[in-house]
Structures are given as C-alpha cells and as structure tokens.
Amino acid sequence: MLPVHIALFFVSLLYAILFSWAGQIMPNHLTPEAFVLLRIFTAFTLFQLTARLFQWEKVNWKLHAIEFAICAFFGTCANMYMFFKGLELTHPINGAILMLVTPLFVGIFDHIRIKKLPKFWFVIGTLTAAGGSLWLMFGKGAHFNERTIRGDIFVAINALFYAVYLVRVKKLTAVYQPVTVNRITFMFGLLFMLPVGIIPLFHTNFSSIPSDIYAKISYILFFTSFLVYLLNAFAVKKAGPTLAGIYIYLQPVLAAIIAVVLGTDILTPLKASLIVTIMFGVWIATRNSPKS
C-alpha cells in the first residue's frame, strides 16, 4: 500500500498549484475550450507513446467500449471543461473549495458500488478532513455571490463528474493496466472535445503568450494531465476509488505549505492546527476506507 499512498500524495501535490495558475492562463491567453482540448490531446499523445514503448495491451472493444466512453466523458472531457470553464467565471479559491465535495461524492458512490455501509471511523475521518479543509480555504477569502454563481455551479458539476469517473474507472483498472485505461479514455475524450475546442484552439495567438505562462501551461499539460491521471489510475487499481478521493483533502494543506515556503503566506497557530486536523482526518479515513 505504500506505493499507492506515495502516488496519491504526489497527485495532491501536483494539483495544489493548479488553481491559481489556471486563473492566470484563462481567459487572457487560452479559452477554456482551447485549453481543455490542448490538455486532452497532450495526454492522449503521451499515453500512446508510453504504451508503445512499455505496455501495449489489446482492448476488448465489444465488452468494454461503452465503459471506456462513459469514463472518458465523466473523467477526461466533460469534467475538465466544467472545471476550466468554471475557473474562468469564478475565483480560484471558490473552485478549490468546491472541489472538496469530490471525496464525499466518491465515498457515497463507491459504497453504493460495493453495497456496504461506510465504517464509523471512515465517516469521522472524512468529516474531520472536510471540516478542516473548508475552514482553511475559507480563511483565504472565498467570495460566493451572484457574479460567481455560474462558475461555482460548473466547478461543482465537475466535482460530481470526477467522482463518477473515479468510481466507474475501477471496472476498467480491474481488467487493464493504468496506461491502457488512460490511452483509451483520452482517445474518446479527444473525440468528444474536438468539435468544441478545435476552432478556439486554431484562433489562439500562441506568439503573444509570455514565457512564464508557457511554463505554467507546460506544467499543467504534463503533470496534471498525463502524470496525475496515470498515478490516479494506479491508485484506483490497487486500493479503490475512495482512497484516491480522500487524498484530495491534502491539496489545501500542501497549497498552504507551499505558500509558506515561498513566502507568500505565513503559518499562524490556527493554520498549523487546521493542517494537523486535516492530516489526522485523512489518516483515519484512509485506514478505514473500502479496499475492494
């Protein structure tokens, strides 16, 4: 289980930077439609290359094509579009807070999948981590109002869709390796997103994008598109969707620590206690999450 926990820790670490950077990229340099298509195309290409070099598996299209398409819609297409479109219309901190409902959705859907009631200490750990995360994030100045409502709704829908993906993709990771699962889901995702994003991407003025924004775009394309999905699929295959979802609560913790290290924030006694509370809640929940 240690490799799974390490993988999920790095997923949270890589995502911790995403929210503020995405707001710098959109809509000044890329539209959400163009950015999502670029992200899907890059991940699809990298998974194809990885599979060709290391791990090419045959796919039973007759048996699994529909499930691949469903996972692609919820996990590599519609959710990404809702997320980035939402961040265009709301504050990054709002998006970070709304994403904290994803583990709750995952926990509910996964327990329905395995037809079991959640363990008492799993519920306590999840609620502890959720409460600490919300308190920590609201302290950074969230603003929910009529001007952000559309973006907030889009991000909330993304959280729901991503939870559906994490639970549904378990069926595929039980049969195929993570590289194969992502190779096919991103193929379907590319087909779904191409009609929506091809024109905005074609009209993007790449020559006007500053070098620092290019670096941030490259980070998102490689780390939070290719690598994160690879690590998440590995974790779901080995340990199940709920564990993968619970680690989302570490994202605000890691974001706060990074801000302190970079000198853009200070570590107050309240923040330190919230960080400890969240990590304790995650620890309790992961020890009592369903393993099947």
PDB file of N, CA, C and O in Angstrom, residues 67-95:
ATOM      1  N   GLU A  67     -18.023   1.318 -21.601  1.00  0.00           N
ATOM      2  CA  GLU A  67     -17.499   1.753 -20.297  1.00  0.00           C
ATOM      3  C   GLU A  67     -16.345   2.731 -20.479  1.00  0.00           C
ATOM      4  O   GLU A  67     -16.231   3.719 -19.732  1.00  0.00           O
ATOM      5  N   PHE A  68     -15.489   2.496 -21.471  1.00  0.00           N
ATOM      6  CA  PHE A  68     -14.417   3.443 -21.769  1.00  0.00           C
ATOM      7  C   PHE A  68     -15.001   4.806 -22.154  1.00  0.00           C
ATOM      8  O   PHE A  68     -14.505   5.850 -21.712  1.00  0.00           O
ATOM      9  N   ALA A  69     -16.041   4.790 -22.982  1.00  0.00           N
ATOM     10  CA  ALA A  69     -16.652   6.043 -23.423  1.00  0.00           C
ATOM     11  C   ALA A  69     -17.282   6.794 -22.252  1.00  0.00           C
ATOM     12  O   ALA A  69     -17.178   8.027 -22.159  1.00  0.00           O
ATOM     13  N   ILE A  70     -17.934   6.071 -21.343  1.00  0.00           N
ATOM     14  CA  ILE A  70     -18.552   6.697 -20.175  1.00  0.00           C
ATOM     15  C   ILE A  70     -17.479   7.332 -19.283  1.00  0.00           C
ATOM     16  O   ILE A  70     -17.613   8.487 -18.841  1.00  0.00           O
ATOM     17  N   CYS A  71     -16.414   6.588 -19.018  1.00  0.00           N
ATOM     18  CA  CYS A  71     -15.330   7.112 -18.188  1.00  0.00           C
ATOM     19  C   CYS A  71     -14.658   8.307 -18.858  1.00  0.00           C
ATOM     20  O   CYS A  71     -14.255   9.268 -18.182  1.00  0.00           O
ATOM     21  N   ALA A  72     -14.529   8.266 -20.169  1.00  0.00           N
ATOM     22  CA  ALA A  72     -13.934   9.381 -20.897  1.00  0.00           C
ATOM     23  C   ALA A  72     -14.785  10.637 -20.757  1.00  0.00           C
ATOM     24  O   ALA A  72     -14.264  11.734 -20.544  1.00  0.00           O
ATOM     25  N   PHE A  73     -16.101  10.482 -20.875  1.00  0.00           N
ATOM     26  CA  PHE A  73     -16.988  11.642 -20.770  1.00  0.00           C
ATOM     27  C   PHE A  73     -16.899  12.266 -19.386  1.00  0.00           C
ATOM     28  O   PHE A  73     -16.708  13.483 -19.247  1.00  0.00           O
ATOM     29  N   PHE A  74     -17.012  11.451 -18.344  1.00  0.00           N
ATOM     30  CA  PHE A  74     -17.039  11.978 -16.988  1.00  0.00           C
ATOM     31  C   PHE A  74     -15.658  12.357 -16.455  1.00  0.00           C
ATOM     32  O   PHE A  74     -15.548  13.248 -15.610  1.00  0.00           O
ATOM     33  N   GLY A  75     -14.601  11.700 -16.958  1.00  0.00           N
ATOM     34  CA  GLY A  75     -13.291  11.900 -16.352  1.00  0.00           C
ATOM     35  C   GLY A  75     -12.252  12.616 -17.184  1.00  0.00           C
ATOM     36  O   GLY A  75     -11.292  13.162 -16.625  1.00  0.00           O
ATOM     37  N   THR A  76     -12.390  12.616 -18.512  1.00  0.00           N
ATOM     38  CA  THR A  76     -11.346  13.235 -19.340  1.00  0.00           C
ATOM     39  C   THR A  76     -11.897  14.242 -20.337  1.00  0.00           C
ATOM     40  O   THR A  76     -11.162  14.693 -21.212  1.00  0.00           O
ATOM     41  N   CYS A  77     -13.170  14.602 -20.211  1.00  0.00           N
ATOM     42  CA  CYS A  77     -13.742  15.542 -21.169  1.00  0.00           C
ATOM     43  C   CYS A  77     -14.673  16.533 -20.471  1.00  0.00           C
ATOM     44  O   CYS A  77     -14.312  17.684 -20.237  1.00  0.00           O
ATOM     45  N   ALA A  78     -15.881  16.080 -20.117  1.00  0.00           N
ATOM     46  CA  ALA A  78     -16.880  16.976 -19.542  1.00  0.00           C
ATOM     47  C   ALA A  78     -16.406  17.571 -18.223  1.00  0.00           C
ATOM     48  O   ALA A  78     -16.621  18.752 -17.946  1.00  0.00           O
ATOM     49  N   ASN A  79     -15.765  16.749 -17.391  1.00  0.00           N
ATOM     50  CA  ASN A  79     -15.313  17.281 -16.097  1.00  0.00           C
ATOM     51  C   ASN A  79     -14.246  18.358 -16.279  1.00  0.00           C
ATOM     52  O   ASN A  79     -14.254  19.391 -15.609  1.00  0.00           O
ATOM     53  N   MET A  80     -13.294  18.129 -17.202  1.00  0.00           N
ATOM     54  CA  MET A  80     -12.252  19.123 -17.455  1.00  0.00           C
ATOM     55  C   MET A  80     -12.855  20.426 -17.966  1.00  0.00           C
ATOM     56  O   MET A  80     -12.470  21.517 -17.538  1.00  0.00           O
ATOM     57  N   TYR A  81     -13.806  20.294 -18.895  1.00  0.00           N
ATOM     58  CA  TYR A  81     -14.411  21.507 -19.455  1.00  0.00           C
ATOM     59  C   TYR A  81     -15.162  22.274 -18.376  1.00  0.00           C
ATOM     60  O   TYR A  81     -15.054  23.512 -18.286  1.00  0.00           O
ATOM     61  N   MET A  82     -15.945  21.574 -17.551  1.00  0.00           N
ATOM     62  CA  MET A  82     -16.683  22.229 -16.480  1.00  0.00           C
ATOM     63  C   MET A  82     -15.728  22.907 -15.499  1.00  0.00           C
ATOM     64  O   MET A  82     -15.986  24.017 -15.015  1.00  0.00           O
ATOM     65  N   PHE A  83     -14.624  22.240 -15.213  1.00  0.00           N
ATOM     66  CA  PHE A  83     -13.650  22.784 -14.270  1.00  0.00           C
ATOM     67  C   PHE A  83     -13.021  24.075 -14.796  1.00  0.00           C
ATOM     68  O   PHE A  83     -13.024  25.113 -14.118  1.00  0.00           O
ATOM     69  N   PHE A  84     -12.497  24.042 -16.007  1.00  0.00           N
ATOM     70  CA  PHE A  84     -11.808  25.213 -16.540  1.00  0.00           C
ATOM     71  C   PHE A  84     -12.779  26.331 -16.913  1.00  0.00           C
ATOM     72  O   PHE A  84     -12.462  27.509 -16.754  1.00  0.00           O
ATOM     73  N   LYS A  85     -13.955  25.969 -17.405  1.00  0.00           N
ATOM     74  CA  LYS A  85     -14.976  26.988 -17.677  1.00  0.00           C
ATOM     75  C   LYS A  85     -15.407  27.634 -16.369  1.00  0.00           C
ATOM     76  O   LYS A  85     -15.626  28.850 -16.309  1.00  0.00           O
ATOM     77  N   GLY A  86     -15.518  26.824 -15.320  1.00  0.00           N
ATOM     78  CA  GLY A  86     -15.880  27.368 -14.024  1.00  0.00           C
ATOM     79  C   GLY A  86     -14.831  28.314 -13.480  1.00  0.00           C
ATOM     80  O   GLY A  86     -15.153  29.388 -12.954  1.00  0.00           O
ATOM     81  N   LEU A  87     -13.546  27.949 -13.610  1.00  0.00           N
ATOM     82  CA  LEU A  87     -12.479  28.812 -13.121  1.00  0.00           C
ATOM     83  C   LEU A  87     -12.407  30.123 -13.895  1.00  0.00           C
ATOM     84  O   LEU A  87     -11.939  31.135 -13.367  1.00  0.00           O
ATOM     85  N   GLU A  88     -12.880  30.115 -15.139  1.00  0.00           N
ATOM     86  CA  GLU A  88     -12.923  31.347 -15.922  1.00  0.00           C
ATOM     87  C   GLU A  88     -13.959  32.310 -15.344  1.00  0.00           C
ATOM     88  O   GLU A  88     -13.800  33.537 -15.439  1.00  0.00           O
ATOM     89  N   LEU A  89     -14.998  31.769 -14.720  1.00  0.00           N
ATOM     90  CA  LEU A  89     -16.136  32.583 -14.282  1.00  0.00           C
ATOM     91  C   LEU A  89     -16.183  32.820 -12.778  1.00  0.00           C
ATOM     92  O   LEU A  89     -17.019  33.589 -12.302  1.00  0.00           O
ATOM     93  N   THR A  90     -15.315  32.166 -12.031  1.00  0.00           N
ATOM     94  CA  THR A  90     -15.319  32.330 -10.585  1.00  0.00           C
ATOM     95  C   THR A  90     -13.899  32.529 -10.079  1.00  0.00           C
ATOM     96  O   THR A  90     -12.944  32.523 -10.857  1.00  0.00           O
ATOM     97  N   HIS A  91     -13.754  32.695  -8.763  1.00  0.00           N
ATOM     98  CA  HIS A  91     -12.433  32.880  -8.161  1.00  0.00           C
ATOM     99  C   HIS A  91     -11.743  31.524  -7.975  1.00  0.00           C
ATOM    100  O   HIS A  91     -12.405  30.531  -7.649  1.00  0.00           O
ATOM    101  N   PRO A  92     -10.418  31.461  -8.153  1.00  0.00           N
ATOM    102  CA  PRO A  92      -9.716  30.187  -7.943  1.00  0.00           C
ATOM    103  C   PRO A  92      -9.979  29.581  -6.563  1.00  0.00           C
ATOM    104  O   PRO A  92     -10.090  28.365  -6.428  1.00  0.00           O
ATOM    105  N   ILE A  93     -10.086  30.419  -5.521  1.00  0.00           N
ATOM    106  CA  ILE A  93     -10.326  29.906  -4.180  1.00  0.00           C
ATOM    107  C   ILE A  93     -11.708  29.258  -4.087  1.00  0.00           C
ATOM    108  O   ILE A  93     -11.896  28.252  -3.392  1.00  0.00           O
ATOM    109  N   ASN A  94     -12.694  29.815  -4.798  1.00  0.00           N
ATOM    110  CA  ASN A  94     -14.021  29.195  -4.837  1.00  0.00           C
ATOM    111  C   ASN A  94     -13.941  27.801  -5.443  1.00  0.00           C
ATOM    112  O   ASN A  94     -14.537  26.850  -4.942  1.00  0.00           O
ATOM    113  N   GLY A  95     -13.193  27.693  -6.546  1.00  0.00           N
ATOM    114  CA  GLY A  95     -13.045  26.404  -7.203  1.00  0.00           C
ATOM    115  C   GLY A  95     -12.371  25.385  -6.308  1.00  0.00           C
ATOM    116  O   GLY A  95     -12.772  24.216  -6.259  1.00  0.00           O
TER     117      GLY A  95
END
